[in-house]
Tab-separated table of C-alpha atoms and ligand atoms in Angstrom:
chain	number	residue	atom	x	y	z
J	27	MET	CA	71.301	-1.284	60.883
J	28	LEU	CA	74.664	0.186	60.039
J	29	ARG	CA	74.500	3.928	59.399
J	30	LEU	CA	76.365	5.752	56.636
J	31	GLY	CA	77.787	9.220	57.126
J	32	VAL	CA	78.805	10.741	53.799
J	33	ASN	CA	81.876	12.951	53.962
J	34	ILE	CA	81.451	15.737	51.412
J	35	ASP	CA	84.804	17.519	51.908
J	36	HIS	CA	86.012	16.748	48.414
J	37	VAL	CA	83.068	18.464	46.764
J	38	ALA	CA	84.583	21.575	48.352
J	39	THR	CA	88.039	20.526	47.113
J	40	LEU	CA	86.679	20.537	43.564
J	41	ARG	CA	84.911	23.867	44.035
J	42	ASN	CA	88.023	25.465	45.507
J	43	ALA	CA	90.129	24.329	42.543
J	44	ARG	CA	88.426	27.085	40.520
J	45	GLY	CA	87.670	29.469	43.338
J	46	GLY	CA	83.979	29.827	42.487
J	47	ILE	CA	80.786	28.502	44.011
J	48	HIS	CA	80.342	25.283	42.016
J	49	PRO	CA	80.009	22.439	42.955
J	50	ASP	CA	78.346	23.397	46.231
J	51	PRO	CA	78.915	21.011	49.181
J	52	LEU	CA	75.404	21.857	50.407
J	53	ASP	CA	73.912	20.394	47.214
J	54	ALA	CA	75.994	17.265	47.816
J	55	ALA	CA	74.720	17.051	51.389
J	56	ARG	CA	71.127	17.327	50.191
J	57	MET	CA	71.673	14.661	47.549
J	58	ALA	CA	73.388	12.252	49.954
J	59	ILE	CA	70.471	12.554	52.378
J	60	ASP	CA	68.011	12.120	49.520
J	61	ALA	CA	69.864	8.874	48.692
J	62	ARG	CA	69.172	7.795	52.309
J	63	ALA	CA	72.526	8.483	53.883
J	64	ASP	CA	72.086	8.793	57.641
J	65	GLY	CA	74.244	11.824	58.178
J	66	ILE	CA	76.737	14.287	56.736
J	67	THR	CA	80.365	14.504	57.767
J	68	ILE	CA	82.492	17.589	57.169
J	69	HIS	CA	86.060	18.305	58.219
J	70	LEU	CA	86.887	21.943	58.884
J	71	ARG	CA	90.667	21.917	58.667
J	72	GLU	CA	92.839	24.605	60.162
J	73	ASP	CA	94.016	25.636	56.671
J	74	ARG	CA	90.422	25.570	55.235
J	75	ARG	CA	91.695	23.619	52.253
J	76	HIS	CA	88.262	22.199	51.480
J	77	ILE	CA	85.311	22.925	53.789
J	78	ARG	CA	85.146	26.581	54.885
J	79	ASP	CA	83.403	28.271	57.781
J	80	ALA	CA	80.563	29.420	55.510
J	81	ASP	CA	79.988	25.811	54.374
J	82	VAL	CA	79.692	24.658	57.973
J	83	ALA	CA	77.110	27.342	58.711
J	84	ALA	CA	75.136	26.723	55.490
J	85	ILE	CA	75.044	22.948	55.942
J	86	ARG	CA	74.091	23.262	59.594
J	87	ALA	CA	71.243	25.644	58.717
J	88	ALA	CA	69.830	23.588	55.839
J	89	ILE	CA	70.337	19.945	56.797
J	90	THR	CA	68.215	18.375	59.513
J	91	ALA	CA	70.005	15.000	59.419
J	92	PRO	CA	72.838	14.519	61.943
J	93	ILE	CA	76.000	16.446	61.161
J	94	ASN	CA	79.358	15.108	62.254
J	95	LEU	CA	81.976	17.858	62.383
J	96	GLU	CA	85.531	16.543	62.173
J	97	MET	CA	88.055	18.887	63.706
J	98	ALA	CA	91.382	19.226	65.428
J	99	ALA	CA	91.312	19.622	69.201
J	100	THR	CA	92.030	23.354	69.251
J	101	ASP	CA	90.376	26.308	70.945
J	102	GLU	CA	89.497	27.827	67.553
J	103	MET	CA	87.648	24.690	66.450
J	104	LEU	CA	85.995	24.275	69.832
J	105	ALA	CA	84.540	27.775	69.553
J	106	ILE	CA	83.188	27.005	66.063
J	107	ALA	CA	81.683	23.718	67.261
J	108	LEU	CA	79.993	25.382	70.233
J	109	LYS	CA	78.526	28.005	67.911
J	110	THR	CA	77.478	25.500	65.233
J	111	ARG	CA	76.232	22.746	67.536
J	112	PRO	CA	76.567	19.735	65.250
J	113	ASN	CA	75.139	16.427	66.387
J	114	ALA	CA	78.654	15.102	66.914
J	115	CYS	CA	82.255	16.253	66.775
J	116	CYS	CA	84.934	13.818	65.742
J	117	LEU	CA	88.321	14.899	67.051
J	118	VAL	CA	91.095	14.040	64.607
J	119	PRO	CA	94.838	14.627	64.518
J	120	GLU	CA	95.762	17.271	61.991
J	121	LYS	CA	99.085	17.930	60.355
J	122	ARG	CA	99.380	20.844	57.972
J	123	THR	CA	101.483	18.914	55.450
J	124	GLU	CA	99.370	15.748	55.303
J	125	VAL	CA	97.156	15.028	52.317
J	126	THR	CA	94.546	13.361	54.515
J	127	THR	CA	94.189	12.240	58.145
J	128	GLU	CA	97.070	9.783	58.238
J	129	GLY	CA	96.661	8.103	61.593
J	130	GLY	CA	94.524	7.992	64.679
J	131	LEU	CA	94.573	10.473	67.509
J	132	ASP	CA	97.070	9.809	70.313
J	133	VAL	CA	94.386	9.982	72.992
J	134	ALA	CA	96.642	8.445	75.632
J	135	GLY	CA	99.498	10.895	74.960
J	136	GLN	CA	97.267	13.974	74.618
J	137	HIS	CA	94.955	13.244	77.501
J	138	ASN	CA	95.439	16.636	79.157
J	139	THR	CA	94.880	18.599	75.926
J	140	LEU	CA	91.816	16.597	74.986
J	141	ARG	CA	90.119	16.474	78.365
J	142	PRO	CA	88.816	20.089	78.506
J	143	ILE	CA	87.717	19.995	74.854
J	144	VAL	CA	85.823	16.724	75.264
J	145	ALA	CA	84.224	18.058	78.451
J	146	ALA	CA	83.173	21.374	76.851
J	147	LEU	CA	81.598	19.629	73.864
J	148	LYS	CA	79.732	17.184	76.076
J	149	ARG	CA	78.477	19.993	78.322
J	150	ALA	CA	77.018	21.591	75.188
J	151	GLY	CA	75.166	18.368	74.349
J	152	ILE	CA	77.429	17.523	71.389
J	153	ARG	CA	78.379	13.870	71.095
J	154	VAL	CA	82.137	13.374	71.102
J	155	SER	CA	83.885	10.923	68.827
J	156	LEU	CA	87.624	10.248	68.869
J	157	PHE	CA	89.281	9.006	65.663
J	158	VAL	CA	91.695	6.311	66.800
J	159	ASP	CA	93.636	3.338	65.535
J	160	PRO	CA	92.216	0.040	66.829
J	161	ASP	CA	94.781	0.005	69.616
J	162	PRO	CA	93.771	-1.128	73.143
J	163	VAL	CA	95.805	1.675	74.765
J	164	GLN	CA	93.941	4.323	72.755
J	165	LEU	CA	90.551	2.712	73.314
J	166	ARG	CA	91.037	2.627	77.088
J	167	ALA	CA	92.195	6.252	77.008
J	168	ALA	CA	89.074	7.228	74.998
J	169	ALA	CA	86.830	5.546	77.556
J	170	GLY	CA	88.787	7.292	80.319
J	171	LEU	CA	87.930	10.658	78.753
J	172	TRP	CA	84.232	9.754	78.705
J	173	ALA	CA	84.043	10.078	74.932
J	174	ASP	CA	80.726	8.847	73.528
J	175	ILE	CA	82.162	7.285	70.401
J	176	VAL	CA	85.382	5.988	68.909
J	177	GLU	CA	85.789	5.995	65.143
J	178	LEU	CA	88.248	3.291	64.194
J	179	HIS	CA	90.732	4.310	61.496
J	180	THR	CA	90.373	1.828	58.635
J	181	GLY	CA	93.195	3.323	56.550
J	182	ALA	CA	95.732	0.558	57.237
J	183	TYR	CA	93.090	-2.068	56.402
J	184	ALA	CA	92.202	-0.208	53.203
J	185	HIS	CA	95.871	-0.215	52.227
J	186	GLY	CA	95.887	-3.996	52.553
J	187	LYS	CA	98.047	-4.290	55.673
J	188	PRO	CA	97.898	-7.915	56.879
J	189	GLY	CA	96.040	-8.518	60.142
J	190	GLU	CA	94.210	-5.171	60.092
J	191	LEU	CA	90.715	-6.604	59.704
J	192	GLU	CA	91.303	-8.730	62.807
J	193	ARG	CA	92.617	-5.642	64.657
J	194	LEU	CA	89.465	-3.745	63.670
J	195	GLN	CA	87.249	-6.590	64.867
J	196	GLU	CA	89.119	-6.880	68.183
J	197	GLY	CA	89.127	-3.104	68.605
J	198	ALA	CA	85.388	-2.909	67.954
J	199	THR	CA	84.685	-5.659	70.485
J	200	MET	CA	86.845	-3.985	73.106
J	201	ALA	CA	85.455	-0.497	72.471
J	202	LYS	CA	81.891	-1.717	72.840
J	203	ALA	CA	82.792	-3.542	76.053
J	204	LEU	CA	84.217	-0.245	77.348
J	205	GLY	CA	80.819	1.377	76.739
J	206	LEU	CA	81.804	3.281	73.602
J	207	GLU	CA	79.695	3.525	70.441
J	208	VAL	CA	81.856	2.260	67.588
J	209	HIS	CA	82.201	3.876	64.169
J	210	ALA	CA	84.798	3.321	61.445
J	211	GLY	CA	86.097	5.042	58.362
J	212	HIS	CA	88.860	6.029	55.995
J	213	GLY	CA	89.714	4.608	52.605
J	214	LEU	CA	86.548	2.514	52.298
J	215	THR	CA	85.342	1.614	48.798
J	216	TYR	CA	82.847	-0.741	47.158
J	217	ASN	CA	85.622	-3.343	47.046
J	218	ASN	CA	86.699	-3.305	50.671
J	219	VAL	CA	83.629	-2.184	52.637
J	220	THR	CA	81.921	-5.555	53.106
J	221	PRO	CA	84.228	-7.173	55.713
J	222	VAL	CA	84.239	-3.953	57.764
J	223	ALA	CA	80.480	-3.512	57.497
J	224	ALA	CA	80.066	-7.088	58.743
J	225	ILE	CA	81.732	-6.264	62.088
J	226	PRO	CA	78.649	-6.433	64.311
J	227	GLU	CA	79.733	-3.856	66.902
J	228	LEU	CA	79.979	-1.079	64.305
J	229	VAL	CA	77.009	1.276	64.103
J	230	GLU	CA	78.313	3.844	61.602
J	231	LEU	CA	80.739	4.145	58.702
J	232	ASN	CA	82.004	7.493	57.435
J	233	ILE	CA	82.982	7.443	53.789
J	234	GLY	CA	84.063	10.342	51.612
J	235	HIS	CA	86.780	10.338	48.996
J	236	PHE	CA	85.676	7.212	47.152
J	237	LEU	CA	82.016	8.258	47.016
J	238	ILE	CA	82.791	11.734	45.706
J	239	GLY	CA	85.190	10.288	43.127
J	240	GLN	CA	82.672	7.646	42.100
J	241	ALA	CA	80.033	10.350	41.729
J	242	VAL	CA	81.955	11.579	38.664
J	243	PHE	CA	81.044	8.345	36.905
J	244	GLU	CA	77.653	7.353	38.253
J	245	GLY	CA	76.354	10.358	40.179
J	246	LEU	CA	76.413	10.909	43.926
J	247	HIS	CA	72.893	9.623	44.474
J	248	ALA	CA	73.688	6.292	42.807
J	249	ALA	CA	77.065	5.972	44.550
J	250	VAL	CA	75.553	6.531	48.010
J	251	ALA	CA	72.700	4.119	47.260
J	252	ARG	CA	75.132	1.437	46.065
J	253	MET	CA	77.341	1.826	49.140
J	254	LEU	CA	74.286	1.577	51.408
J	255	ALA	CA	73.182	-1.575	49.573
J	256	LEU	CA	76.610	-3.162	50.132
J	257	MET	CA	76.512	-2.227	53.817
J	258	ASP	CA	73.013	-3.651	54.223
J	259	ALA	CA	74.018	-6.856	52.414
J	260	ALA	CA	77.004	-7.269	54.755
J	261	ARG	CA	74.609	-7.158	57.711
J	262	ALA	CA	71.907	-9.365	56.189
I	306	PXP	N1	86.583	9.507	59.089
I	306	PXP	C1	87.506	10.437	59.416
I	306	PXP	C2	87.693	10.771	60.851
I	306	PXP	C3	88.262	11.093	58.424
I	306	PXP	O1	89.179	12.018	58.771
I	306	PXP	C4	87.998	10.797	57.070
I	306	PXP	C5	88.749	11.501	55.992
I	306	PXP	O2	88.479	12.853	56.051
I	306	PXP	C6	87.011	9.845	56.785
I	306	PXP	C7	86.331	9.201	57.811
I	306	PXP	C8	86.641	9.483	55.378
I	306	PXP	O3	87.739	8.927	54.728
I	306	PXP	P1	87.669	8.754	53.163
I	306	PXP	O4	87.556	10.117	52.576
I	306	PXP	O5	88.956	8.065	52.839
I	306	PXP	O6	86.467	7.905	52.861
């Protein structure tokens, strides 16, 4: 089956808008798991604009389901990951001025920066995922770094760019042939998830912004359950 990782960053965005403690990302994590999500994804950004260090620690302590920590490939984040020991770390490019993760990691161009970070995470028993565009050069570079996983960036597909679904399918086929586990995410909604979920090589989707937004209208539990039902139907 195709797994769903629920990204709860934007529960923290909402909390931080008022500077208090509500809504608590940990409650969202608990509810997503209760709705049968397979894991929780959190992105600790350098500027701490949503998830904060205390959230990472609290979620790690309370949630037994797999936690996927998204982070930039920096020494600061590596130290936090080694202390926190999530199930997986997804290395993402991070620009201070971006609203969200705009593109995939340039694994080929940053090979020397990434290599020691990937190696340190793997030595600690943390699975390493690299967030990349479905580009053969990047996929080969990810395999060359002995990453466990590539997460294919679905943002261009979600924005309706022609040919992107085919690129995702070809990228997934190639990544699997290279021995990588294949995940995907970014910009997925009820309306666009089905063709991506039907790509047979994919084993996990990570979805955040849409689910948290949809939770305003139907509740997080219902939104997660409906997304899981669409994913299951795409695989049936
Ligand atoms: N995967 C990665 C690596 C991401 O950076 C994000 C966005 O934080 C997502 C998945 C989820 O994207 P969205 O919030 O658009 O569903």
